[in-house]
Amino acid sequence: MEAYCLKCREKREMVNPTAIWMKNGKPATEGTCPVSGGKMFKIGMTPAHDSLPKPA
Ligand SMILES: [Zn+2]
């Protein structure tokens, strides 16, 4: 999955993308930048969220 890296200021293919639910109940994906090792974050629903229990 592609996401924007704040360190590189470029779009990169995310390493170890992990589906999460944010505190406000919105879906997002967290991962690592393959170039800078910076944290990457992308808001939005993915197929992985279908099997991820949504917190109450
Ligand atoms: Zn980066």
mmCIF file of N, CA and C and ligand atoms in Angstrom:
data_model
loop_
_atom_site.group_PDB
_atom_site.id
_atom_site.type_symbol
_atom_site.label_atom_id
_atom_site.label_comp_id
_atom_site.label_asym_id
_atom_site.label_seq_id
_atom_site.Cartn_x
_atom_site.Cartn_y
_atom_site.Cartn_z
ATOM 1 N N MET A 1 0.844 -1.201 0.000
ATOM 2 C CA MET A 1 0.000 0.000 0.000
ATOM 3 C C MET A 1 0.877 1.248 0.000
ATOM 4 N N GLU A 2 0.490 2.195 -0.788
ATOM 5 C CA GLU A 2 1.246 3.438 -0.855
ATOM 6 C C GLU A 2 0.776 4.414 0.223
ATOM 7 N N ALA A 3 1.725 5.112 0.799
ATOM 8 C CA ALA A 3 1.385 6.134 1.774
ATOM 9 C C ALA A 3 2.431 7.245 1.691
ATOM 10 N N TYR A 4 2.061 8.371 2.252
ATOM 11 C CA TYR A 4 2.957 9.516 2.214
ATOM 12 C C TYR A 4 3.903 9.479 3.406
ATOM 13 N N CYS A 5 5.200 9.608 3.138
ATOM 14 C CA CYS A 5 6.191 9.639 4.214
ATOM 15 C C CYS A 5 6.524 11.089 4.537
ATOM 16 N N LEU A 6 6.391 11.425 5.812
ATOM 17 C CA LEU A 6 6.654 12.803 6.226
ATOM 18 C C LEU A 6 8.143 13.118 6.204
ATOM 19 N N LYS A 7 8.969 12.087 6.401
ATOM 20 C CA LYS A 7 10.414 12.317 6.390
ATOM 21 C C LYS A 7 10.925 12.529 4.970
ATOM 22 N N CYS A 8 10.491 11.656 4.053
ATOM 23 C CA CYS A 8 10.953 11.744 2.665
ATOM 24 C C CYS A 8 10.186 12.811 1.886
ATOM 25 N N ARG A 9 9.013 13.150 2.368
ATOM 26 C CA ARG A 9 8.116 14.037 1.629
ATOM 27 C C ARG A 9 7.800 13.473 0.259
ATOM 28 N N GLU A 10 7.639 12.162 0.237
ATOM 29 C CA GLU A 10 7.279 11.476 -1.005
ATOM 30 C C GLU A 10 6.383 10.301 -0.685
ATOM 31 N N LYS A 11 5.689 9.844 -1.699
ATOM 32 C CA LYS A 11 4.899 8.631 -1.545
ATOM 33 C C LYS A 11 5.797 7.418 -1.696
ATOM 34 N N ARG A 12 5.594 6.450 -0.781
ATOM 35 C CA ARG A 12 6.381 5.223 -0.836
ATOM 36 C C ARG A 12 5.468 4.033 -0.583
ATOM 37 N N GLU A 13 5.971 2.857 -0.957
ATOM 38 C CA GLU A 13 5.255 1.629 -0.641
ATOM 39 C C GLU A 13 5.513 1.294 0.822
ATOM 40 N N MET A 14 4.454 1.163 1.599
ATOM 41 C CA MET A 14 4.572 0.956 3.036
ATOM 42 C C MET A 14 5.089 -0.444 3.360
ATOM 43 N N VAL A 15 5.971 -0.536 4.367
ATOM 44 C CA VAL A 15 6.435 -1.820 4.879
ATOM 45 C C VAL A 15 5.595 -2.189 6.097
ATOM 46 N N ASN A 16 5.244 -3.477 6.192
ATOM 47 C CA ASN A 16 4.438 -3.959 7.321
ATOM 48 C C ASN A 16 3.177 -3.130 7.559
ATOM 49 N N PRO A 17 2.364 -2.925 6.544
ATOM 50 C CA PRO A 17 1.139 -2.156 6.766
ATOM 51 C C PRO A 17 0.209 -2.879 7.740
ATOM 52 N N THR A 18 -0.278 -2.152 8.716
ATOM 53 C CA THR A 18 -1.144 -2.722 9.742
ATOM 54 C C THR A 18 -2.428 -1.911 9.829
ATOM 55 N N ALA A 19 -3.545 -2.597 9.700
ATOM 56 C CA ALA A 19 -4.844 -1.929 9.809
ATOM 57 C C ALA A 19 -5.128 -1.591 11.264
ATOM 58 N N ILE A 20 -5.545 -0.385 11.513
ATOM 59 C CA ILE A 20 -5.886 0.034 12.884
ATOM 60 C C ILE A 20 -7.185 0.842 12.860
ATOM 61 N N TRP A 21 -7.771 0.990 14.024
ATOM 62 C CA TRP A 21 -8.889 1.918 14.211
ATOM 63 C C TRP A 21 -8.395 3.080 15.044
ATOM 64 N N MET A 22 -8.651 4.260 14.586
ATOM 65 C CA MET A 22 -8.230 5.437 15.346
ATOM 66 C C MET A 22 -9.206 5.690 16.492
ATOM 67 N N LYS A 23 -8.770 6.548 17.420
ATOM 68 C CA LYS A 23 -9.591 6.840 18.596
ATOM 69 C C LYS A 23 -10.955 7.403 18.210
ATOM 70 N N ASN A 24 -11.001 8.103 17.089
ATOM 71 C CA ASN A 24 -12.274 8.686 16.666
ATOM 72 C C ASN A 24 -13.124 7.693 15.865
ATOM 73 N N GLY A 25 -12.661 6.424 15.813
ATOM 74 C CA GLY A 25 -13.453 5.389 15.180
ATOM 75 C C GLY A 25 -13.249 5.270 13.682
ATOM 76 N N LYS A 26 -12.307 6.012 13.141
ATOM 77 C CA LYS A 26 -12.069 5.942 11.703
ATOM 78 C C LYS A 26 -10.968 4.937 11.389
ATOM 79 N N PRO A 27 -11.079 4.281 10.230
ATOM 80 C CA PRO A 27 -10.068 3.298 9.849
ATOM 81 C C PRO A 27 -8.810 3.968 9.315
ATOM 82 N N ALA A 28 -7.673 3.337 9.604
ATOM 83 C CA ALA A 28 -6.394 3.845 9.098
ATOM 84 C C ALA A 28 -5.422 2.683 8.987
ATOM 85 N N THR A 29 -4.320 2.935 8.318
ATOM 86 C CA THR A 29 -3.269 1.930 8.194
ATOM 87 C C THR A 29 -1.936 2.549 8.587
ATOM 88 N N GLU A 30 -1.213 1.829 9.429
ATOM 89 C CA GLU A 30 0.107 2.259 9.879
ATOM 90 C C GLU A 30 1.172 1.398 9.241
ATOM 91 N N GLY A 31 2.316 1.970 8.956
ATOM 92 C CA GLY A 31 3.410 1.187 8.409
ATOM 93 C C GLY A 31 4.718 1.929 8.554
ATOM 94 N N THR A 32 5.756 1.351 7.919
ATOM 95 C CA THR A 32 7.092 1.921 8.016
ATOM 96 C C THR A 32 7.595 2.256 6.621
ATOM 97 N N CYS A 33 8.324 3.349 6.515
ATOM 98 C CA CYS A 33 8.905 3.751 5.242
ATOM 99 C C CYS A 33 10.132 2.887 4.950
ATOM 100 N N PRO A 34 10.212 2.310 3.751
ATOM 101 C CA PRO A 34 11.344 1.440 3.418
ATOM 102 C C PRO A 34 12.647 2.208 3.227
ATOM 103 N N VAL A 35 12.581 3.507 3.028
ATOM 104 C CA VAL A 35 13.781 4.295 2.752
ATOM 105 C C VAL A 35 14.308 4.956 4.022
ATOM 106 N N SER A 36 13.439 5.708 4.721
ATOM 107 C CA SER A 36 13.891 6.471 5.883
ATOM 108 C C SER A 36 13.590 5.761 7.197
ATOM 109 N N GLY A 37 12.747 4.742 7.168
ATOM 110 C CA GLY A 37 12.358 4.067 8.399
ATOM 111 C C GLY A 37 11.351 4.857 9.207
ATOM 112 N N GLY A 38 10.867 5.942 8.643
ATOM 113 C CA GLY A 38 9.886 6.774 9.336
ATOM 114 C C GLY A 38 8.525 6.109 9.383
ATOM 115 N N LYS A 39 7.727 6.564 10.313
ATOM 116 C CA LYS A 39 6.388 6.018 10.447
ATOM 117 C C LYS A 39 5.495 6.589 9.364
ATOM 118 N N MET A 40 4.677 5.697 8.787
ATOM 119 C CA MET A 40 3.753 6.135 7.754
ATOM 120 C C MET A 40 2.335 5.879 8.225
ATOM 121 N N PHE A 41 1.428 6.668 7.718
ATOM 122 C CA PHE A 41 0.064 6.651 8.207
ATOM 123 C C PHE A 41 -0.858 7.018 7.063
ATOM 124 N N LYS A 42 -1.875 6.203 6.903
ATOM 125 C CA LYS A 42 -2.831 6.514 5.851
ATOM 126 C C LYS A 42 -4.239 6.291 6.367
ATOM 127 N N ILE A 43 -5.067 7.299 6.212
ATOM 128 C CA ILE A 43 -6.451 7.188 6.652
ATOM 129 C C ILE A 43 -7.276 6.563 5.547
ATOM 130 N N GLY A 44 -8.155 5.653 5.939
ATOM 131 C CA GLY A 44 -9.063 5.077 4.962
ATOM 132 C C GLY A 44 -9.323 3.610 5.218
ATOM 133 N N MET A 45 -10.445 3.156 4.728
ATOM 134 C CA MET A 45 -10.881 1.768 4.875
ATOM 135 C C MET A 45 -10.101 0.878 3.906
ATOM 136 N N THR A 46 -9.692 -0.289 4.388
ATOM 137 C CA THR A 46 -9.054 -1.278 3.510
ATOM 138 C C THR A 46 -9.737 -2.630 3.740
ATOM 139 N N PRO A 47 -9.508 -3.603 2.869
ATOM 140 C CA PRO A 47 -10.093 -4.943 3.084
ATOM 141 C C PRO A 47 -9.695 -5.541 4.430
ATOM 142 N N ALA A 48 -8.498 -5.167 4.933
ATOM 143 C CA ALA A 48 -8.037 -5.710 6.214
ATOM 144 C C ALA A 48 -8.934 -5.275 7.365
ATOM 145 N N HIS A 49 -9.611 -4.147 7.206
ATOM 146 C CA HIS A 49 -10.479 -3.673 8.285
ATOM 147 C C HIS A 49 -11.741 -4.527 8.426
ATOM 148 N N ASP A 50 -12.101 -5.260 7.366
ATOM 149 C CA ASP A 50 -13.306 -6.088 7.432
ATOM 150 C C ASP A 50 -13.191 -7.143 8.522
ATOM 151 N N SER A 51 -11.958 -7.670 8.725
ATOM 152 C CA SER A 51 -11.762 -8.729 9.707
ATOM 153 C C SER A 51 -11.182 -8.200 11.007
ATOM 154 N N LEU A 52 -11.096 -6.885 11.101
ATOM 155 C CA LEU A 52 -10.543 -6.278 12.319
ATOM 156 C C LEU A 52 -11.697 -5.750 13.174
ATOM 157 N N PRO A 53 -11.874 -6.320 14.366
ATOM 158 C CA PRO A 53 -13.001 -5.877 15.204
ATOM 159 C C PRO A 53 -12.906 -4.396 15.521
ATOM 160 N N LYS A 54 -13.999 -3.710 15.316
ATOM 161 C CA LYS A 54 -14.020 -2.280 15.587
ATOM 162 C C LYS A 54 -14.241 -2.054 17.073
ATOM 163 N N PRO A 55 -13.384 -1.261 17.715
ATOM 164 C CA PRO A 55 -13.563 -1.013 19.154
ATOM 165 C C PRO A 55 -14.841 -0.226 19.420
ATOM 166 N N ALA A 56 -15.449 -0.516 20.543
ATOM 167 C CA ALA A 56 -16.727 0.115 20.880
ATOM 168 C C ALA A 56 -16.552 1.611 21.162
HETATM 169 ZN ZN ZN B 1 10.600 7.947 4.275
#
